[in-house]
mmCIF file of C-alpha atoms in Angstrom:
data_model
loop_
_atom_site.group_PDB
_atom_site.id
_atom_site.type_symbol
_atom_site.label_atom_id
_atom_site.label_comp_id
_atom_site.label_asym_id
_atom_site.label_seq_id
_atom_site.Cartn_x
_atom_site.Cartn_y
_atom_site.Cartn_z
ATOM 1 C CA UNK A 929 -5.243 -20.365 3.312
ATOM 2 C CA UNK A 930 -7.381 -17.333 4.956
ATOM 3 C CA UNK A 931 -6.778 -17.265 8.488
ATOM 4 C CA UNK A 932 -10.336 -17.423 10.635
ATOM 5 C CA UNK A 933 -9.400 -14.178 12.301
ATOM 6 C CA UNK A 934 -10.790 -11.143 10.445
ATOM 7 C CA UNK A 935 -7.949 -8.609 9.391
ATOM 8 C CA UNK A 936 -8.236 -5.284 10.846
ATOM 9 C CA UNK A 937 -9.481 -3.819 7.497
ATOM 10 C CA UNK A 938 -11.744 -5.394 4.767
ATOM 11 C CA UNK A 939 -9.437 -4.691 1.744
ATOM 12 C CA UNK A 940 -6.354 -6.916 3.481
ATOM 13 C CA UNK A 941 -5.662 -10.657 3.758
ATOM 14 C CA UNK A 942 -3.416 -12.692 6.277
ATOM 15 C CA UNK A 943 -2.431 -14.743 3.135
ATOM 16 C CA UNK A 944 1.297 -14.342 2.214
ATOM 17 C CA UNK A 945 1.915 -12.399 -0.839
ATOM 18 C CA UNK A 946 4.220 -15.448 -2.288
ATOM 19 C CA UNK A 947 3.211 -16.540 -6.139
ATOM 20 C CA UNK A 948 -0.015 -16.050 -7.630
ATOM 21 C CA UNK A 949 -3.342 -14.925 -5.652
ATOM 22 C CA UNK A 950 -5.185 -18.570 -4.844
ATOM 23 C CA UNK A 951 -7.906 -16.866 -6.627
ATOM 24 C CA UNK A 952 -9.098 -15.148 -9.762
ATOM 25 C CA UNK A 953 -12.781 -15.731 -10.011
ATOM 26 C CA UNK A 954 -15.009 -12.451 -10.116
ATOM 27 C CA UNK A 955 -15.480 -12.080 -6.794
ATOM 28 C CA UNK A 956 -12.009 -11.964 -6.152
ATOM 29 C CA UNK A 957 -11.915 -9.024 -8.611
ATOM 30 C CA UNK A 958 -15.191 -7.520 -6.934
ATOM 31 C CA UNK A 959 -13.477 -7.194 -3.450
ATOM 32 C CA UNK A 960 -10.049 -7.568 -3.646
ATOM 33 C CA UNK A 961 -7.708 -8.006 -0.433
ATOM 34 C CA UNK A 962 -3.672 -7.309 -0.457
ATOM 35 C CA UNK A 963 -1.552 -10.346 0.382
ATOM 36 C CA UNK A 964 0.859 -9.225 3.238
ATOM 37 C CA UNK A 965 3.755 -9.262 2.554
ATOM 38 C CA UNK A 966 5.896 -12.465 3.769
ATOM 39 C CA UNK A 967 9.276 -10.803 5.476
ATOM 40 C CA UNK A 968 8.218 -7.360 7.134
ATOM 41 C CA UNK A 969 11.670 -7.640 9.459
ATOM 42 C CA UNK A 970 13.517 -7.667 5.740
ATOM 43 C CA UNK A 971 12.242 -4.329 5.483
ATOM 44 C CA UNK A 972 15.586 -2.125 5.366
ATOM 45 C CA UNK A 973 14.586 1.627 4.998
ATOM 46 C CA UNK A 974 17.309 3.520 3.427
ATOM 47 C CA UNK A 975 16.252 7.018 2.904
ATOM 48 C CA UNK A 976 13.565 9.685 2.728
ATOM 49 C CA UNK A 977 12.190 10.488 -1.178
ATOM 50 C CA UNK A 978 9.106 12.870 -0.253
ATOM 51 C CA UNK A 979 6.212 12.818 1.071
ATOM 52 C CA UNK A 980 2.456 14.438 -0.022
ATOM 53 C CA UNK A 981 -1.245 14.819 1.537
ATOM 54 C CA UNK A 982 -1.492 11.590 1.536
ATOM 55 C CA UNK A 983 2.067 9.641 2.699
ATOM 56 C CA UNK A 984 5.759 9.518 3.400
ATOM 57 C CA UNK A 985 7.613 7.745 0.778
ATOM 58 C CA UNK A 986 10.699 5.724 1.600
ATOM 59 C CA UNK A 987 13.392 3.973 -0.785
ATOM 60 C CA UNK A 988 14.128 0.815 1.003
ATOM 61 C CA UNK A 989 15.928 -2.680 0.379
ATOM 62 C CA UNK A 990 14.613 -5.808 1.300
ATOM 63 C CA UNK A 991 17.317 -8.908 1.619
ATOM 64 C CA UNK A 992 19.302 -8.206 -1.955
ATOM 65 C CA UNK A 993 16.318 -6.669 -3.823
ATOM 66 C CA UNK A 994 16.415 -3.144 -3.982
ATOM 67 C CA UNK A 995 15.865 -0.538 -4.205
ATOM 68 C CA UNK A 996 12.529 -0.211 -3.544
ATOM 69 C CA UNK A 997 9.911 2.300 -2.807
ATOM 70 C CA UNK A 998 7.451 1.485 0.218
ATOM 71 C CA UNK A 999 4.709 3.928 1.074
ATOM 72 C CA UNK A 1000 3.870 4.683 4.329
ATOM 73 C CA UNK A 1001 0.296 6.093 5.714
ATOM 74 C CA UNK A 1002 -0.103 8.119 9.085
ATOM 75 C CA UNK A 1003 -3.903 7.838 8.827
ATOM 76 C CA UNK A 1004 -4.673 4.217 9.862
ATOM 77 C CA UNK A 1005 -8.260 4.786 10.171
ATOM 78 C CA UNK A 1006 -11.254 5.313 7.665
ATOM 79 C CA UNK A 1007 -12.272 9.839 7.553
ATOM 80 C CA UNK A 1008 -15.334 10.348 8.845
ATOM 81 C CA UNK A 1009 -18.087 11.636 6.252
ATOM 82 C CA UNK A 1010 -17.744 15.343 5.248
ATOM 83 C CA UNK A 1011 -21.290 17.066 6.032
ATOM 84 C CA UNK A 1012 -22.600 13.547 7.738
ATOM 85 C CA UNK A 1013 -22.962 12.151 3.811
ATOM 86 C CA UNK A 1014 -19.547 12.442 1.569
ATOM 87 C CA UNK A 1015 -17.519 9.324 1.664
ATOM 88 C CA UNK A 1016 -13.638 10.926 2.093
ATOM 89 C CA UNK A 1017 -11.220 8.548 -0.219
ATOM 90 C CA UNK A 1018 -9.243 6.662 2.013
ATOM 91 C CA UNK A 1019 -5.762 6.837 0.740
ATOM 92 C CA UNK A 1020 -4.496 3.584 2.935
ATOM 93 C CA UNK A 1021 -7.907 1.476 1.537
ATOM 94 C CA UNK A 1022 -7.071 2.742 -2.472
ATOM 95 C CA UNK A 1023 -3.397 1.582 -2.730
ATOM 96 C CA UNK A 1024 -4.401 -1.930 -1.166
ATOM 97 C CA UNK A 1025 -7.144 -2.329 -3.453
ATOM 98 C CA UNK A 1026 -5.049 -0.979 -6.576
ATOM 99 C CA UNK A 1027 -2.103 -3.162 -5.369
ATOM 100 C CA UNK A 1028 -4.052 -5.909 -5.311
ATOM 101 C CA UNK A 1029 -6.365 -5.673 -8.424
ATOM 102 C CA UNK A 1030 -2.671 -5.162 -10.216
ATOM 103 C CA UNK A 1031 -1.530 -8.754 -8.281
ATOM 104 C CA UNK A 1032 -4.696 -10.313 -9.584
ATOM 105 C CA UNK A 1033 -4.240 -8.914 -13.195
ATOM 106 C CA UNK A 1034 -1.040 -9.932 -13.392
ATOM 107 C CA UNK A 1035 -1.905 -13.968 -12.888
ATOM 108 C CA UNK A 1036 -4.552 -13.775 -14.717
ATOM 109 C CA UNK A 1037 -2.474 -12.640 -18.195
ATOM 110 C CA UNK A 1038 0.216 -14.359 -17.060
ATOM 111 C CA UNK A 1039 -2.456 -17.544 -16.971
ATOM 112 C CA UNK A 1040 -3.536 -16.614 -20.168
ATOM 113 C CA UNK A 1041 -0.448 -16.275 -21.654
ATOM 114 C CA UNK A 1042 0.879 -20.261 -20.555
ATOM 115 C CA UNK A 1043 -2.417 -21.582 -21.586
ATOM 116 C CA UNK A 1044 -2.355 -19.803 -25.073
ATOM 117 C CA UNK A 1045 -6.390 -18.908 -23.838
ATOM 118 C CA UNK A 1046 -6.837 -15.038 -24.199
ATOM 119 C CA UNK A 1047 -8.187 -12.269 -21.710
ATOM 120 C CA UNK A 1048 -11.453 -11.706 -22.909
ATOM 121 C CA UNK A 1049 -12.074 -7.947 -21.953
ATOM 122 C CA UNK A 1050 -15.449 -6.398 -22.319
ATOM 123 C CA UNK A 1051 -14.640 -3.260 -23.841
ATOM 124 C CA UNK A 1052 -17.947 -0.847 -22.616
ATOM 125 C CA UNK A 1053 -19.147 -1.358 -19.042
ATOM 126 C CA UNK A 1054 -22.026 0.236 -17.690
ATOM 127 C CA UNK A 1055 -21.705 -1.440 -14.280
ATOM 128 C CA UNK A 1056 -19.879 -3.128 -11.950
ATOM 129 C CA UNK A 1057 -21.724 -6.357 -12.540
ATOM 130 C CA UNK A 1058 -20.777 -9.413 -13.965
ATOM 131 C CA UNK A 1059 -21.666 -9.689 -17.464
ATOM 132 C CA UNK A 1060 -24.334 -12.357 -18.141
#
C-alpha cells in the first residue's frame, strides 16, 4: 500500500496508521517507518501542557477520543554534525522510529497471542543482525 512517492523523511510512510502494520518481518523491525495518521483535520488541540529542548506538548481530542497528548517538533530538519563528525540525535527521527517499533511490537504479541505461538526473544544481543 506504499505510495511510489518517497516521504520527505526515511523513518515515515504514506500508509494509514489503521490496524496492524502490513508487515512484521525483520526488515520491517530493522528500518521502521510511522504510519500517518488517517484524520489530521480531526486533530482538535485543546491546551498547552509544556514544552522542553526538544518539543511543545499539546493535550488534544480527536473526534470523541480524548484526551490525548500530541507532540509537536519546531526542528523539521536533520542537525548538522557537531565538529564535522558527531551525529546530533534527531528528536523528530527518534519518536517516529520509537512510535513505530512500539506499533510493530504490538501486532506482533498481539499475533502471538491469537495464534497461541509465542514471541521468541533472544535474550543477549551483540548486534543488530539477524540471528542465524
Amino acid at each position: 500500500m506504499s505510495s511510489p512517492t518517497p516521504t520527505p523523511f526515511p523513518f515515515v510512510s504514506w500508509d494509514p496508521k489503521t490496524g496492524e502494520p502490513a508487515r512484521s518481518d525483520w526488515e520491517a523491525f530493522e528500518y521502521p517507518r510511522l504510519r500517518r495518521f488517517p484524520e489530521p483535520d480531526s486533530i482538535k488541540l485543546r491546551r498547552f501542557l509544556g514544552r522542553g529542548t526538544q518539543g511543545f506538548v499539546f493535550e488534544a481530542k480527536v473526534g470523541d477520543k480524548g484526551p490525548l497528548t500530541v507532540k509537536c517538533f519546531p526542528q523539521d530538519e536533520r542537525p548538522a554534525r557537531v565538529a564535522g563528525k558527531y551525529e546530533v540525535i534527531w528528536p523528530l527521527e527518534r519518536e517516529c522510529i520509537n512510535g513505530a517499533l512500539l506499533d510493530l511490537i504490538t501486532a506482533r504479541l498481539g499475533r502471538a497471542k491469537e495464534s497461541g505461538k509465542p514471541v521468541h526473544v533472544l535474550p543477549s544481543p551483540k548486534t543488530r543482525k539477524k540471528p542465524s
